[in-house]
């Protein structure tokens, strides 16, 4: 698994076993295979700078950042998804986290000082290696509910997205925000920023590395078309068992782009959700969203690897950014704009064939979750001692940011999964600059009951053929989940009475009832069920995986100082 970390100045002199040391004073190390484009460093007589992750900045851009009085403002708005680390002669380490949280960062307090890293599980071995049951209980209620100041591991604290972590000699630790939701600007300006952020973020990932993309709906098709402008690549279209035409397949076959090699990947019986898969699941920081489909995902990545791919791009996050629910109704209600509130509520209700009353009521209550996720409910198998999370009232933009940060945090666990196959997983829609561009558009401009993903289409739609630009549907694998659960019901039932039940977090009986009903094809709230099964499997993987071991010797750095 790829991860990185370091120590505070005058902090503990420790390094994970097998690490590649970049700096020795203070420590900065890398674990796993990191291609050169993902690690860039600059230095002068008074400072060291490292940019870790895909970033569109040039080497010339790095030099001014060495002496910039405000590091975050100098480096934080580059397209890509990365962490910036600077060490100065003042014996201060500054670490810049990205606005979306796609590059999570954590700290652990040891007897000798602070250690920081991009892996919470790795740091947990310094703090006792115990799961934070409170975090896990919130996760089971709602994957978006865990508190911002807690991680899945006791003693390991997350650094919030869009913040600067400053570590000084003598034990000083400061966390301050550098990014905040942008002031709304004209839609045309937001569209230009979105086009630049997305195009440059994709270019930074593919131009020097053999890459592949998904090729399914509008989001992944857009990635494929932009990426193919920079280098030849492979595009993979997965399709449900027994479906040889229609849906994503028809659109993928109709796409004609120079440099794009298209591959169709049939989801066979061994790839169905809940299959065991041939590649064991590695231990990750938190339950990965792709746990149920790991057999399919790992097989798809192996197919990409067989075609020479080292990096795979997905469209994750696209729906959350561009397929906006009418959360802006809350803003209308707050500003007493009653006519547009009623107009858009009626339009959405007609589209979804539902009454408008609940939408308007939720808007008046400033309940963005009730509008954006009306299906959200307490899982019936949760035990009574797990209290309901508290969702704070939010504007439409705050709700957008929170949803993207949840997707980015959980997607990081998926990227850790994919390291086991030897393919890097990248999600350009979760880049901080992309989030900043979308959040800068007026909330009502992100919504439409009459057009499909209007911001994305208006920003980059001219790069797509008309057929794909005008598409208003996407493929679905819901039936595959029912088929997979029916085929592997025994395996799923085994997960219902295990480690979560032993911790007093779930009652197995209601969970088994839900599993039986889903296997028979009953309408199922998969967003409620899948995280519980993923958490059970995650705990089992953690129990069978050795903890990260740390070395107190002082290896010589391969770069820096």
CSV table of N, CA, C and O in Angstrom, one decimal, residues 28 82 104 151 249 340 356 370 474 528 556:
chain,number,residue,atom,x,y,z
A,28,UNK,N,10.8,12.6,6.7
A,28,UNK,CA,9.7,12.5,5.6
A,28,UNK,C,10.0,11.2,4.9
A,28,UNK,O,11.1,11.0,4.4
A,82,UNK,N,-3.3,16.6,-4.1
A,82,UNK,CA,-1.9,16.4,-3.5
A,82,UNK,C,-1.9,17.0,-2.1
A,82,UNK,O,-2.8,17.8,-1.7
A,104,UNK,N,-6.3,12.4,2.4
A,104,UNK,CA,-6.5,12.6,3.9
A,104,UNK,C,-5.1,12.6,4.6
A,104,UNK,O,-4.1,12.0,4.1
A,151,UNK,N,-11.1,9.6,13.8
A,151,UNK,CA,-10.8,8.7,12.7
A,151,UNK,C,-11.3,7.3,13.2
A,151,UNK,O,-11.7,7.1,14.3
A,249,UNK,N,-23.1,0.2,-23.1
A,249,UNK,CA,-22.5,-0.5,-24.2
A,249,UNK,C,-22.7,0.3,-25.5
A,249,UNK,O,-21.8,0.5,-26.3
A,340,UNK,N,-39.4,31.3,-6.7
A,340,UNK,CA,-38.5,30.3,-7.3
A,340,UNK,C,-38.4,29.0,-6.4
A,340,UNK,O,-38.2,27.9,-7.0
A,356,UNK,N,-44.7,17.6,-3.9
A,356,UNK,CA,-43.8,18.7,-3.6
A,356,UNK,C,-43.8,19.1,-2.1
A,356,UNK,O,-42.8,19.8,-1.7
A,370,UNK,N,-32.7,16.1,4.3
A,370,UNK,CA,-34.0,15.7,3.9
A,370,UNK,C,-34.4,15.9,2.5
A,370,UNK,O,-35.1,15.1,1.9
A,474,UNK,N,-27.9,6.9,-17.3
A,474,UNK,CA,-26.7,6.2,-17.0
A,474,UNK,C,-27.0,4.7,-16.7
A,474,UNK,O,-28.2,4.3,-16.3
A,528,UNK,N,-27.8,1.7,2.8
A,528,UNK,CA,-27.8,1.4,4.3
A,528,UNK,C,-27.2,0.0,4.5
A,528,UNK,O,-26.5,-0.2,5.5
A,556,UNK,N,19.7,6.8,5.9
A,556,UNK,CA,20.1,8.0,5.2
A,556,UNK,C,19.0,8.3,4.2
A,556,UNK,O,18.5,7.5,3.5
